[in-house]
Tab-separated table of C-alpha atoms in Angstrom:
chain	number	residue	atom	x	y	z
A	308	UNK	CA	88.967	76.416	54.333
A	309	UNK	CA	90.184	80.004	54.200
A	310	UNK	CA	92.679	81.443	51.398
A	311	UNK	CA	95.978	82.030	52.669
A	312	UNK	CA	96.062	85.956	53.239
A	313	UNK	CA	92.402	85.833	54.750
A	314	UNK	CA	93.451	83.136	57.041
A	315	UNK	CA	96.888	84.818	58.050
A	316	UNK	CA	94.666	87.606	58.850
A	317	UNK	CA	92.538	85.584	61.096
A	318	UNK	CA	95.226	84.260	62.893
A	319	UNK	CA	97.014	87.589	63.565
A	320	UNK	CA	93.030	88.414	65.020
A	321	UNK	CA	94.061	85.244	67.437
A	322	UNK	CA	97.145	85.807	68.602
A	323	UNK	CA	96.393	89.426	69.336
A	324	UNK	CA	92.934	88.767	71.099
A	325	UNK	CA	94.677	86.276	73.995
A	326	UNK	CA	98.421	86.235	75.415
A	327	UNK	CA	99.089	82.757	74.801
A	328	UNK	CA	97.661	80.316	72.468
A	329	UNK	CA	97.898	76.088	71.973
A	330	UNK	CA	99.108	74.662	68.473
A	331	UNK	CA	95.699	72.104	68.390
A	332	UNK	CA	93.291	75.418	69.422
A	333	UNK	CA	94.735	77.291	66.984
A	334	UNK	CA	93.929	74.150	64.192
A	335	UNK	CA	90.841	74.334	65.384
A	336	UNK	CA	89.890	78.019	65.588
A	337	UNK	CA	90.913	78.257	62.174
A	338	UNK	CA	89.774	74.327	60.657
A	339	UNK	CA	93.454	73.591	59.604
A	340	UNK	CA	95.822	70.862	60.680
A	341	UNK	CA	99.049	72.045	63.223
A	342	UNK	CA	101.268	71.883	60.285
A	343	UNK	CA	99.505	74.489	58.445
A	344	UNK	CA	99.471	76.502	61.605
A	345	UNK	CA	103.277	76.564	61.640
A	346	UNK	CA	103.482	77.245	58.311
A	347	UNK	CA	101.171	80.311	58.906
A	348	UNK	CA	103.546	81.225	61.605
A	349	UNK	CA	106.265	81.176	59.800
A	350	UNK	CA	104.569	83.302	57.198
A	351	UNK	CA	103.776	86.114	59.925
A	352	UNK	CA	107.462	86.178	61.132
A	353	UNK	CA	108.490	86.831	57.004
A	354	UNK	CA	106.340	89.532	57.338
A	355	UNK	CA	107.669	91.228	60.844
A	356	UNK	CA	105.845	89.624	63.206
A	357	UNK	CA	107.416	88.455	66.584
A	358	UNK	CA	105.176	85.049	67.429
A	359	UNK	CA	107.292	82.821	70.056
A	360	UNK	CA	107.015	79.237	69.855
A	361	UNK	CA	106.975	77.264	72.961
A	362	UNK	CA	107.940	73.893	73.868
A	363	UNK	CA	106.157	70.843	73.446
A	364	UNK	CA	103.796	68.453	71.801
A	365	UNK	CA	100.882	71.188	72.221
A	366	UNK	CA	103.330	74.021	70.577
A	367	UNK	CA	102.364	76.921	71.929
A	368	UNK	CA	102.205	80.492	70.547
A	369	UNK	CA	102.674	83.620	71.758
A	370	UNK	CA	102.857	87.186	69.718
A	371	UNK	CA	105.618	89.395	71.013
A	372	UNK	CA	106.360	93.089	71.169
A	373	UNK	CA	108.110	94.408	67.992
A	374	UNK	CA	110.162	97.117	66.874
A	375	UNK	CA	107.343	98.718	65.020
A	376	UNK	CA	103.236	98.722	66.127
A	377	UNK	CA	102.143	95.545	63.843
A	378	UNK	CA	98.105	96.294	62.559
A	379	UNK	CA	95.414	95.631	65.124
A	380	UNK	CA	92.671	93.597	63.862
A	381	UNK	CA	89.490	94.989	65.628
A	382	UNK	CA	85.583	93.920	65.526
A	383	UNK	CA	83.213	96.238	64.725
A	384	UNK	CA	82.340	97.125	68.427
A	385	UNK	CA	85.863	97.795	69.297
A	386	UNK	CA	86.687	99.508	66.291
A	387	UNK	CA	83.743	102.021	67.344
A	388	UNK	CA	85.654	102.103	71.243
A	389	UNK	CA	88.763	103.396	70.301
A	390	UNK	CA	87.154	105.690	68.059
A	391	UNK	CA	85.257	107.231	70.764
A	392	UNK	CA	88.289	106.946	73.462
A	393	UNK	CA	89.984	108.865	70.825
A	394	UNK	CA	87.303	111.421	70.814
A	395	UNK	CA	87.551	111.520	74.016
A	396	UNK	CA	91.137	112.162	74.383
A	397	UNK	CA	91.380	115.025	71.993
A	398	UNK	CA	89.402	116.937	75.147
A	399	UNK	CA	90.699	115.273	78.224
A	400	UNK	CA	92.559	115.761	81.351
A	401	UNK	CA	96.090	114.715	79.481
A	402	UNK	CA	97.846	117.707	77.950
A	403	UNK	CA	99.547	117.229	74.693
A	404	UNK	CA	97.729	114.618	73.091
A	405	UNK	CA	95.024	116.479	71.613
A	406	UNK	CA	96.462	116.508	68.001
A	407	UNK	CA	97.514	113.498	68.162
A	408	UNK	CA	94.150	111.741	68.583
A	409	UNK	CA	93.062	113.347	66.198
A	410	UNK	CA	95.620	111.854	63.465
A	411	UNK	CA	95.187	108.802	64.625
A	412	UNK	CA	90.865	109.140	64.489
A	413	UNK	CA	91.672	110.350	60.840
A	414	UNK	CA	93.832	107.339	60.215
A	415	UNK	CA	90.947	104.948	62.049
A	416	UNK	CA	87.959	106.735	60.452
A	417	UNK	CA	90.115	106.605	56.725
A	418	UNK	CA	89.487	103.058	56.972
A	419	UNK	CA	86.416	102.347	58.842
A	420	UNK	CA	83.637	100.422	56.966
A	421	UNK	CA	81.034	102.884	55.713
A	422	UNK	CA	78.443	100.950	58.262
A	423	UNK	CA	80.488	101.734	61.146
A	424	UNK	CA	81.838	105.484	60.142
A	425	UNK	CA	77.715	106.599	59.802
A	426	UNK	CA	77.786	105.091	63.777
A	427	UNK	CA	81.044	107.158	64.723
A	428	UNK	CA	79.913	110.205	63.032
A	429	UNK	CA	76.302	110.121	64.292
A	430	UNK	CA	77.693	110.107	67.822
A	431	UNK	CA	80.267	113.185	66.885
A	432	UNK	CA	77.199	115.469	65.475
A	433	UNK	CA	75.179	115.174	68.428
A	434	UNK	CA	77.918	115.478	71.038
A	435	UNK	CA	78.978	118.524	72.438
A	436	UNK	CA	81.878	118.567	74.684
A	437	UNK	CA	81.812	120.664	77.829
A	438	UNK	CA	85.487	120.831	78.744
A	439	UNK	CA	85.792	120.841	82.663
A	440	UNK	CA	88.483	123.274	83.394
A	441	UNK	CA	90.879	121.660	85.928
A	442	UNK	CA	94.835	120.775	85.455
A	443	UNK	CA	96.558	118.407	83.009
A	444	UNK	CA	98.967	116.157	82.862
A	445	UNK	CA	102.130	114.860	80.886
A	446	UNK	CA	101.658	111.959	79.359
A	447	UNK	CA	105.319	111.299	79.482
A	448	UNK	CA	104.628	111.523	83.291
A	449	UNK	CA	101.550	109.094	83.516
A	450	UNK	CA	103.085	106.315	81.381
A	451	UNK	CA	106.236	106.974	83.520
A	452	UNK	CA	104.714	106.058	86.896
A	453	UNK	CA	102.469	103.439	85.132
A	454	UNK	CA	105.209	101.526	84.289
A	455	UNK	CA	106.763	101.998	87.998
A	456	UNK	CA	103.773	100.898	89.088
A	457	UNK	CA	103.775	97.510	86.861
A	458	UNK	CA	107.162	97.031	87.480
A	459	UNK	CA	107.364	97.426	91.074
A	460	UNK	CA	110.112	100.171	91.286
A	461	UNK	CA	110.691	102.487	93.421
A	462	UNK	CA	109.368	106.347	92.636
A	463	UNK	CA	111.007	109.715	93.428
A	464	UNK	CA	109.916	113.226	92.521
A	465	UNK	CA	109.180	116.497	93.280
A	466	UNK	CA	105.968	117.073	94.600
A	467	UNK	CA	104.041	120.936	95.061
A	468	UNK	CA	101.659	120.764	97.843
A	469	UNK	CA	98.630	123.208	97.706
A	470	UNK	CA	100.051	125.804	99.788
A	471	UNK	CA	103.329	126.115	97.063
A	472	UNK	CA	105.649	123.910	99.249
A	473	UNK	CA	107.908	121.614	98.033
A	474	UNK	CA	109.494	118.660	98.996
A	475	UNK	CA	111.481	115.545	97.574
A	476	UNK	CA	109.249	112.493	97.879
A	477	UNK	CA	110.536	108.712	97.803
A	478	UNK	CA	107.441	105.972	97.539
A	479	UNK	CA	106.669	102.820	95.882
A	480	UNK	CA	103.786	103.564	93.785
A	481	UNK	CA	100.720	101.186	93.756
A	482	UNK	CA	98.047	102.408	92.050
A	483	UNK	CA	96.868	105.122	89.153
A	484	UNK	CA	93.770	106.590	89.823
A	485	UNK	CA	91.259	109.293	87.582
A	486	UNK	CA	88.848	110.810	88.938
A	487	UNK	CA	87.569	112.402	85.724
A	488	UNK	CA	89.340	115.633	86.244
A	489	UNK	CA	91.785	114.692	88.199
A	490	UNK	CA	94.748	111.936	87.974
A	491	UNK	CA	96.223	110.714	91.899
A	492	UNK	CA	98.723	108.597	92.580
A	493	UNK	CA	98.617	105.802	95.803
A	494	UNK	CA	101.801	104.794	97.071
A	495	UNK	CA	103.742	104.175	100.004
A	496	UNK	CA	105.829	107.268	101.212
A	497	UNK	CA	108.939	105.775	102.667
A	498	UNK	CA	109.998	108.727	104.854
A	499	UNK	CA	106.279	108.408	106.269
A	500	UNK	CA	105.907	104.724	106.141
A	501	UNK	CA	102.090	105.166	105.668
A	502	UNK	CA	100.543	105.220	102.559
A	503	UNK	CA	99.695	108.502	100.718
A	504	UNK	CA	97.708	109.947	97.547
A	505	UNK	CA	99.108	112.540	94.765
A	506	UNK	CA	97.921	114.577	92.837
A	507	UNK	CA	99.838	114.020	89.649
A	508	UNK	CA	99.901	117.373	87.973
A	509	UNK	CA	102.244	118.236	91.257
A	510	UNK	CA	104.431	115.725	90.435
A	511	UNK	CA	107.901	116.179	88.618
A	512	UNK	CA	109.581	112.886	88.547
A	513	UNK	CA	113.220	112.044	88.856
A	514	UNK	CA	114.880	109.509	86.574
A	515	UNK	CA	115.889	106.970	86.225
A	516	UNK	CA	113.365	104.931	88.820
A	517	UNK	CA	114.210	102.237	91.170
A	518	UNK	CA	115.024	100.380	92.682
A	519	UNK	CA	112.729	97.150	92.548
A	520	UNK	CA	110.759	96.778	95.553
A	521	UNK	CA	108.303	93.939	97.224
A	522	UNK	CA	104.637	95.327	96.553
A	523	UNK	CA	103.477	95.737	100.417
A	524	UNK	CA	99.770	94.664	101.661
A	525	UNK	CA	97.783	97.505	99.819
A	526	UNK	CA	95.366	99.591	101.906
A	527	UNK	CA	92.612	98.689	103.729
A	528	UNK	CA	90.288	99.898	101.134
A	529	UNK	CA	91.138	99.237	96.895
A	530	UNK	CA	92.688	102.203	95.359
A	531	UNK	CA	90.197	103.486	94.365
A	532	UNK	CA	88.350	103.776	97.336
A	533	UNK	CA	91.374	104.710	99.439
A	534	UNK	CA	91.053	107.922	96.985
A	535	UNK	CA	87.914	108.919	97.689
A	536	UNK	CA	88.521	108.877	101.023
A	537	UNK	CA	92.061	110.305	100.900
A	538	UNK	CA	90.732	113.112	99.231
A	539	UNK	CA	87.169	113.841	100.953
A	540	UNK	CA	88.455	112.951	104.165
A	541	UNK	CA	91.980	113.060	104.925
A	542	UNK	CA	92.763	116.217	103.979
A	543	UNK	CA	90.348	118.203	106.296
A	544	UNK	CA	90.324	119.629	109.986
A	545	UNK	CA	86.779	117.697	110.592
A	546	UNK	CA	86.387	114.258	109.745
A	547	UNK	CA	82.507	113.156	109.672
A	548	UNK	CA	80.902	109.592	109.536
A	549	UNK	CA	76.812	109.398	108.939
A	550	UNK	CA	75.168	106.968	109.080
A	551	UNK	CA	72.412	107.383	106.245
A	552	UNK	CA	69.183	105.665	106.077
A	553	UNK	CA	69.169	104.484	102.142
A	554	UNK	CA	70.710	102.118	100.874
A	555	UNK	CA	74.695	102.670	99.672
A	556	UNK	CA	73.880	102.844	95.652
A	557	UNK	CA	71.195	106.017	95.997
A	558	UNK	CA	73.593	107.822	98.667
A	559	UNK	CA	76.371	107.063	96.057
A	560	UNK	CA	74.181	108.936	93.074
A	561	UNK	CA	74.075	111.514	95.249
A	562	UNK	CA	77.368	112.394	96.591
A	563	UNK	CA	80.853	112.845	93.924
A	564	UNK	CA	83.916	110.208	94.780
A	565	UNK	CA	86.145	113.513	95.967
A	566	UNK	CA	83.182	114.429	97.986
A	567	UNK	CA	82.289	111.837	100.124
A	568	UNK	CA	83.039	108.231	100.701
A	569	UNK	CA	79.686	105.915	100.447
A	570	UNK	CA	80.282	102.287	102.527
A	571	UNK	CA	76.833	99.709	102.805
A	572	UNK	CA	76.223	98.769	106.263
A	573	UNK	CA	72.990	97.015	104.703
A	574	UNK	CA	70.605	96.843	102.091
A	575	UNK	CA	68.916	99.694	103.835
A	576	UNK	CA	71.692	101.635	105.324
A	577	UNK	CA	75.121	102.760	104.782
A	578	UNK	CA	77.938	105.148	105.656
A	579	UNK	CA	78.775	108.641	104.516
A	580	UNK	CA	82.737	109.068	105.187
A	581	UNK	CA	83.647	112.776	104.754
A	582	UNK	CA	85.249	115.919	105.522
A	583	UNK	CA	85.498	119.813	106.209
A	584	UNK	CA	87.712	122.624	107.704
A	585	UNK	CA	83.653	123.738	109.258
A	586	UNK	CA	81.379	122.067	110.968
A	587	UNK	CA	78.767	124.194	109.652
A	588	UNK	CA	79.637	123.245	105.877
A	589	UNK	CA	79.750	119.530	106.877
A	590	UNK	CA	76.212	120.013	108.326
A	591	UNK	CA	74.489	121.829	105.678
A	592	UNK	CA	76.218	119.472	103.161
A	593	UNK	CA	74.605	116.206	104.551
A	594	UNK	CA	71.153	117.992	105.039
A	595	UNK	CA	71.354	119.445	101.433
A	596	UNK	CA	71.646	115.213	100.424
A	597	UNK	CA	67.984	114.668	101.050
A	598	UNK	CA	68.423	111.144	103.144
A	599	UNK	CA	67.813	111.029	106.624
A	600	UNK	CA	70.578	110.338	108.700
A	601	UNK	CA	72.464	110.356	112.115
A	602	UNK	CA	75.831	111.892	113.057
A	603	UNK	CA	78.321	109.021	114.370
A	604	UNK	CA	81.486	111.906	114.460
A	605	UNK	CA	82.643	113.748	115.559
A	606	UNK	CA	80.256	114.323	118.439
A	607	UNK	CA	80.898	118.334	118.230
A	608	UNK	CA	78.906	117.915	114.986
A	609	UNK	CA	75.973	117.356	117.236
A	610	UNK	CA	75.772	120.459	119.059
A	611	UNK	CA	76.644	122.630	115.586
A	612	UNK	CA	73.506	120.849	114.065
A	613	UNK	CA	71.351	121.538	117.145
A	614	UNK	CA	72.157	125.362	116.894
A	615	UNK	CA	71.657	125.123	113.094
A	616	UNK	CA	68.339	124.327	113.228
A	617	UNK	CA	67.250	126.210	115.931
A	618	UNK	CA	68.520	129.367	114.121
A	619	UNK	CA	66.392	127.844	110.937
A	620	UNK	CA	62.945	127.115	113.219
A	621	UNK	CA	63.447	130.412	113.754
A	622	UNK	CA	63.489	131.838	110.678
A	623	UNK	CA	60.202	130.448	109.863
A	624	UNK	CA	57.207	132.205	112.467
């Protein structure tokens, strides 16, 4: 059987690792009776912890949210995730929270086993970062319409369209979406009644949010699909579809999410969903892909690549 402090550590590891938690399989887990199990819980409430007791013969447990972050037990693997997320961070797309990740790395590295700091370190001296240059965002503003999101209320804000336009939008957010230099938001535009994508470094929200609103049938495609064809697509004169003659996962390594929409029609075959404000750009792009294909639309397309390579025959006597 465990000491007491190693095994009130082990159950804090338990409670933390699932939402909710029986009496018996926490006896078990840690090879004590249910009485000692309450008396552990007991302990961890002495010491600030918020665990809620259920109702019951089986006694359930739950840990709650406190005033103050309570220490996260973490295995070795995650451990070494959130000190590369953190890494990651201090160079991201989320302004502000550079010097922050860094204290907290120095906190997490301070008391890293030596094992698992050599790992952490190996992967920062070999790493160099090549910032993409591209706009940031709040993170007051992310964690803002994240929690809309979760909590089903309504959004409104000030959005900047790319021309410098503004205008008030209402919506009912859905989804978050990052496109690794880019953060969008999907949500339902009220005004519109259609669903819409932002780009969140254009948004300026307006507090407080609400209010609550029943989450409608999302769009046809997941979020982050929708996206990828919001932005490819939807925001162009020309709207193509190809059909491309390889299958949907080597068209995909091929082609960027903002770039092009990939769908499988097959194992052999799939579609190519995107856009342009010039035929001749959509026509070069899907040569330049290296897959055969045929054009589905628009059927001007045709005629632009028929004059396209005719002009190209002839530049080759």
């Amino acid at each position: 059987m465990l000491e007491t402090s190693a095994r009130l550590l082990r159950l804090l590891s338990l409670l933390q690792a699932r939402r909710d938690w029986s009496g018996p399989d926490l006896a078990d887990r840690l090879g004590v009776s249910a009485r000692t199990v309450r008396r552990d819980v007991d302990r961890l409430r002495q010491l600030g912890y918020p665990v809620h007791a259920g109702t019951g013969t089986a006694g359930g447990y739950r840990l709650g949210a406190g005033a103050a972050l309570p220490p996260l037990l973490l295995d070795d693997e995650e451990a070494v995730a959130v000190a590369v997320g953190l890494r990651t961070a201090a160079g991201g797309t989320v302004a502000g929270i550079e010097e922050t990740s860094v204290r907290a790395l120095a906190k997490l590295e301070q008391v890293l086993p030596s094992r698992l700091r050599h790992r952490v370190s190996a992967l920062q001296a070999v790493t160099v970062p090549l910032a993409a240059s591209g706009p940031t965002v709040a993170p007051d503003t992310l964690t803002l319409i994240a929690a809309a999101c979760r909590d089903h209320q309504r959004l409104r804000f000030d959005y900047r369209h790319h021309d410098g336009q503004e205008s008030v939008r209402t919506t009912e957010p859905h989804r978050l979406v990052h496109t690794g230099r880019r953060w969008y938001l999907v949500a339902w535009d009220t005004e519109r009644e259609d669903w819409r994508t932002f780009r969140v470094d254009r948004i300026a929200p307006r507090t407080p949010t609400g209010p609550r609103f029943v989450p409608r049938q999302p769009p046809d495609r997941e979020a982050a699909g929708y996206t990828s064809w919001s932005v490819s697509n939807a925001a162009y004169r020309y709207r193509a579809r190809f059909t491309m003659h390889a299958p949907a996962s080597a068209v995909a390594a091929l082609v960027t999410p903002t770039s092009g929409l990939v769908e499988a029609i097959d194992d052999e075959r799939c579609h190519l969903y995107t856009g342009s404000n010039a035929l001749d750009a959509l026509a070069l792009y899907v040569a330049l892909i290296g897959v055969d294909f045929e054009v589905d639309e628009p059927p001007e397309l045709v005629d632009r690549i028929r004059l396209i390579a005719d002009r190209l025959h002839r530049a080759t006597p």
